[in-house]
Amino acid sequence: MPTLVRAIHEGQALSELRHQAAVDPLRGRIIGRFTSGFYARIRDQIFAAAGPLIWPGPIHLIAEQVPELAAEAGEVWLTATRLHYPGGTVDIASAAPYTPAIPTAEQLRAAAPLLVQWADMAGPPEDLATCWEPVLAAIDNEDIAGAALILQGRGIGLTPSGDDVLAGLLLFARWSGVPQAVLTPIAERAETSDLSRAFLRWAARGQSIAPIHALIISSSSSAERSERFNRAAKIVCQVGHRSGAALMTGLGIAAQSWAA
């Protein structure tokens, strides 16, 4: 018998799709699965439906329990209030929307030195060492598009390390005032996996997973600033195999250029 699970957090990718589904249900397909859930595509949006062990994010639909699939692949369809998939349904009606705010200039000024310090200590991701100097040169020249050409699809992981660094660059650029209209085409043109490109699109809009936004907010108070930042950084670095650490590196080199 199909299971019914209740969603507790909903990223903006699903919110926008549900708005479109208010008139007619939208159909899509499962494109992959992972320990906590599955990935699906509806129209040009990719999202993850998962249990409560993953962090809220712009493409995440988080339920009270892991949605169990009856098949490795299959069709999904979305209405204004529910996501149906092989083996069950997620009730999205009461899900809390995930809409993180863009950090203020004051928060960026407080976080920038700590991000730079962290990136200096961590160094480049090992799988990007051979291309790191050209990446830094492009960032020094405020050429994010040039850095993207070097980083796109490079490295290992479900989302390659180069894409994670690029996501950090796009995020910080958007937070520091670069228009979304400038950054989104860079994300769209990235020659990488569809999943990575989905994260890059949201980075260009100033959104990432919750621990990244908490990292910046934790740096906004002068009291115990470094200690709070380090605690938040450890949480970020536990995200994925290397994704969180690589994303922080991207934020760090972007912050260095911005501060200079």
Coordinates of C-alpha atoms in Angstrom, one line a residue:
M1 CA 0.0 0.0 0.0
P2 CA 1.4 3.4 -0.9
T3 CA 2.8 5.4 2.0
L4 CA 1.9 9.0 2.9
V5 CA 4.6 11.1 4.5
R6 CA 4.4 14.8 5.5
A7 CA 6.9 17.4 4.3
I8 CA 8.5 19.6 6.9
H9 CA 10.7 21.9 4.7
E10 CA 10.2 22.9 1.1
G11 CA 12.9 24.6 -1.1
Q12 CA 11.9 27.4 -3.5
A13 CA 12.4 25.0 -6.5
L14 CA 9.3 23.1 -5.3
S15 CA 7.4 26.2 -4.3
E16 CA 7.7 27.5 -7.9
L17 CA 6.8 24.2 -9.4
R18 CA 3.7 23.9 -7.1
H19 CA 2.6 27.4 -8.2
Q20 CA 2.7 26.1 -11.8
A21 CA 0.9 22.9 -10.8
A22 CA -2.1 24.8 -9.2
V23 CA -3.9 24.7 -12.6
D24 CA -2.7 21.3 -14.0
P25 CA -0.6 18.6 -12.3
L26 CA 3.0 18.5 -13.6
R27 CA 4.6 15.2 -14.5
G28 CA 8.3 14.3 -14.3
R29 CA 10.7 11.5 -13.7
I30 CA 13.0 10.1 -11.0
I31 CA 16.6 10.6 -12.1
G32 CA 18.5 9.0 -9.2
R33 CA 18.4 7.9 -5.6
F34 CA 20.6 8.3 -2.6
T35 CA 20.6 7.0 1.0
S36 CA 18.0 9.5 2.3
G37 CA 15.7 9.8 -0.7
F38 CA 15.7 10.5 -4.5
Y39 CA 16.3 13.1 -7.1
A40 CA 13.6 14.0 -9.7
R41 CA 13.2 16.3 -12.6
I42 CA 10.0 18.2 -13.5
R43 CA 10.3 20.5 -16.5
D44 CA 13.7 22.2 -16.1
Q45 CA 13.9 21.9 -12.3
I46 CA 15.7 19.2 -10.4
F47 CA 14.9 18.6 -6.8
A48 CA 15.6 16.1 -4.0
A49 CA 12.9 14.5 -1.9
A50 CA 14.5 13.2 1.3
G51 CA 14.1 12.4 5.0
P52 CA 15.0 14.7 7.9
L53 CA 18.8 13.9 8.0
I54 CA 19.6 16.3 5.2
W55 CA 19.7 20.1 5.5
P56 CA 17.1 22.4 4.1
G57 CA 18.1 23.9 0.8
P58 CA 16.7 25.5 -2.3
I59 CA 16.1 22.2 -4.2
H60 CA 15.2 20.1 -1.1
L61 CA 11.9 18.7 -0.1
I62 CA 12.4 17.3 3.3
A63 CA 9.8 14.9 4.8
E64 CA 9.4 13.5 8.4
Q65 CA 10.8 10.2 7.2
V66 CA 12.7 8.9 4.2
P67 CA 10.4 8.4 1.2
E68 CA 10.7 4.7 0.2
L69 CA 10.7 4.0 -3.5
A70 CA 8.9 1.0 -5.0
A71 CA 11.1 1.2 -8.1
E72 CA 14.5 2.6 -8.9
A73 CA 13.0 4.8 -11.7
G74 CA 9.6 5.9 -12.6
E75 CA 7.2 8.8 -13.0
V76 CA 6.4 11.5 -10.4
W77 CA 3.6 14.0 -10.6
L78 CA 3.0 17.1 -8.6
T79 CA -0.2 18.9 -7.6
A80 CA -0.6 22.1 -5.7
T81 CA -0.4 20.2 -2.4
R82 CA 1.2 16.8 -3.0
L83 CA 4.1 15.0 -4.7
H84 CA 3.3 11.5 -5.9
Y85 CA 6.1 9.0 -6.6
P86 CA 6.4 5.2 -7.1
G87 CA 5.4 3.8 -3.7
G88 CA 4.0 6.8 -2.0
T89 CA 3.0 10.5 -1.6
V90 CA 4.5 13.5 0.1
D91 CA 2.0 15.9 1.6
I92 CA 3.5 19.3 1.0
A93 CA 0.6 21.5 2.1
S94 CA 2.0 22.4 5.6
A95 CA 5.7 22.4 4.7
A96 CA 7.7 25.4 6.0
P97 CA 9.2 27.3 3.0
Y98 CA 13.0 27.6 2.9
T99 CA 13.7 31.2 1.8
P100 CA 17.1 32.3 3.3
A101 CA 17.8 36.0 3.3
I102 CA 20.8 37.4 1.4
P103 CA 23.4 38.5 4.0
T104 CA 23.7 42.2 4.8
A105 CA 26.8 44.2 4.0
E106 CA 27.6 44.2 7.7
Q107 CA 27.4 40.4 7.9
L108 CA 29.6 40.1 4.9
R109 CA 32.2 42.4 6.3
A110 CA 32.3 40.4 9.6
A111 CA 32.5 37.1 7.8
A112 CA 35.0 37.9 5.1
P113 CA 38.2 37.8 7.2
L114 CA 37.2 34.5 8.7
L115 CA 36.3 33.0 5.3
V116 CA 39.7 34.2 3.9
Q117 CA 41.5 32.7 6.9
W118 CA 39.7 29.4 6.6
A119 CA 40.5 29.2 2.8
D120 CA 44.2 30.0 3.4
M121 CA 44.5 27.3 6.1
A122 CA 42.5 24.7 4.1
G123 CA 44.2 25.3 0.7
P124 CA 42.6 24.3 -2.6
P125 CA 40.8 21.0 -2.9
E126 CA 43.3 18.3 -3.8
D127 CA 41.6 17.4 -7.1
L128 CA 41.9 21.1 -8.2
A129 CA 45.5 21.7 -7.3
T130 CA 46.7 21.7 -10.9
C131 CA 44.3 24.4 -12.0
W132 CA 44.3 26.6 -8.9
E133 CA 46.6 29.4 -9.9
P134 CA 44.6 30.2 -13.1
V135 CA 41.4 30.2 -10.9
L136 CA 42.9 32.7 -8.4
A137 CA 44.1 34.9 -11.3
A138 CA 40.6 35.0 -12.8
I139 CA 39.1 35.9 -9.4
D140 CA 41.7 38.6 -8.9
N141 CA 40.6 40.1 -12.2
E142 CA 36.9 39.8 -11.1
D143 CA 36.3 37.4 -13.9
I144 CA 33.9 34.8 -12.5
A145 CA 33.0 33.6 -16.0
G146 CA 36.7 32.9 -16.7
A147 CA 37.0 31.0 -13.4
A148 CA 33.8 29.0 -14.3
L149 CA 35.4 27.9 -17.6
I150 CA 38.3 26.4 -15.5
L151 CA 36.2 24.9 -12.7
Q152 CA 33.2 23.6 -14.5
G153 CA 32.8 19.8 -14.1
R154 CA 36.3 19.4 -12.8
G155 CA 37.2 17.1 -9.9
I156 CA 35.4 14.2 -8.2
G157 CA 32.1 13.8 -6.4
L158 CA 28.4 13.7 -7.2
T159 CA 28.8 17.4 -7.6
P160 CA 32.4 17.8 -8.7
S161 CA 34.7 19.9 -6.5
G162 CA 35.1 22.5 -9.2
D163 CA 31.4 23.1 -9.3
D164 CA 31.3 23.4 -5.5
V165 CA 34.0 26.1 -5.5
L166 CA 32.1 27.8 -8.4
A167 CA 28.9 27.7 -6.3
G168 CA 30.8 29.6 -3.5
L169 CA 32.0 32.2 -6.0
L170 CA 28.5 32.7 -7.4
L171 CA 27.0 32.9 -3.9
F172 CA 29.4 35.5 -2.6
A173 CA 29.1 37.5 -5.8
R174 CA 25.3 37.6 -5.5
W175 CA 25.5 38.5 -1.8
S176 CA 28.0 41.3 -2.5
G177 CA 25.6 42.9 -5.0
V178 CA 26.4 41.4 -8.4
P179 CA 23.1 41.2 -10.3
Q180 CA 21.4 37.8 -10.7
A181 CA 21.1 38.6 -14.4
V182 CA 24.9 38.6 -14.7
L183 CA 25.4 35.4 -12.7
T184 CA 22.6 33.1 -13.9
P185 CA 24.0 32.8 -17.4
I186 CA 27.3 31.7 -16.0
A187 CA 25.5 28.9 -14.1
E188 CA 23.4 28.0 -17.1
R189 CA 26.4 27.6 -19.4
A190 CA 28.4 25.4 -17.0
E191 CA 29.4 22.2 -18.8
T192 CA 28.7 19.8 -15.9
S193 CA 26.0 17.5 -14.6
D194 CA 22.4 18.6 -14.5
L195 CA 22.4 18.2 -10.7
S196 CA 25.5 20.4 -10.3
R197 CA 23.9 23.0 -12.6
A198 CA 20.8 23.0 -10.5
F199 CA 22.8 24.0 -7.4
L200 CA 24.8 26.6 -9.4
R201 CA 21.5 28.2 -10.6
W202 CA 20.4 28.7 -7.0
A203 CA 23.8 29.9 -6.0
A204 CA 23.5 32.6 -8.7
R205 CA 20.2 33.6 -6.9
G206 CA 22.0 33.8 -3.6
Q207 CA 20.7 30.6 -2.1
S208 CA 22.5 27.5 -0.7
I209 CA 21.8 25.0 2.0
A210 CA 21.0 26.2 5.5
P211 CA 24.4 25.6 7.2
I212 CA 26.1 28.0 4.6
H213 CA 23.7 30.8 5.5
A214 CA 24.1 30.0 9.2
L215 CA 27.9 30.3 8.7
I216 CA 27.6 33.9 7.6
I217 CA 25.1 34.9 10.3
S218 CA 27.2 33.3 13.0
S219 CA 30.0 35.7 12.1
S220 CA 27.9 38.9 12.5
S221 CA 28.4 39.3 16.2
S222 CA 31.7 40.4 17.6
A223 CA 31.3 38.3 20.7
E224 CA 33.0 34.9 20.3
R225 CA 32.9 35.4 16.6
S226 CA 35.8 33.2 15.7
E227 CA 34.6 30.3 17.9
R228 CA 31.1 30.5 16.5
F229 CA 32.4 30.6 12.9
N230 CA 34.6 27.5 13.5
R231 CA 31.7 25.5 14.9
A232 CA 29.5 26.4 11.9
A233 CA 32.4 25.7 9.5
K234 CA 32.8 22.2 10.9
I235 CA 29.1 21.5 10.2
V236 CA 29.5 22.8 6.6
C237 CA 32.5 20.6 6.0
Q238 CA 30.5 17.5 7.0
V239 CA 28.1 18.1 4.0
G240 CA 28.7 15.6 1.3
H241 CA 32.1 13.9 0.7
R242 CA 33.9 17.2 0.0
S243 CA 31.2 19.5 -1.2
G244 CA 30.8 21.6 1.9
A245 CA 34.6 22.2 2.2
A246 CA 34.9 23.1 -1.5
L247 CA 32.0 25.5 -1.3
M248 CA 33.6 27.2 1.7
T249 CA 36.9 27.5 -0.3
G250 CA 35.0 29.3 -3.1
L251 CA 33.5 31.7 -0.5
G252 CA 36.9 32.3 0.9
I253 CA 38.7 33.2 -2.3
A254 CA 35.7 35.4 -3.3
A255 CA 35.8 37.1 0.1
Q256 CA 39.5 37.8 -0.3
S257 CA 39.1 39.5 -3.7
W258 CA 36.1 41.4 -2.4
A259 CA 37.9 42.6 0.7
A260 CA 40.9 43.7 -1.4

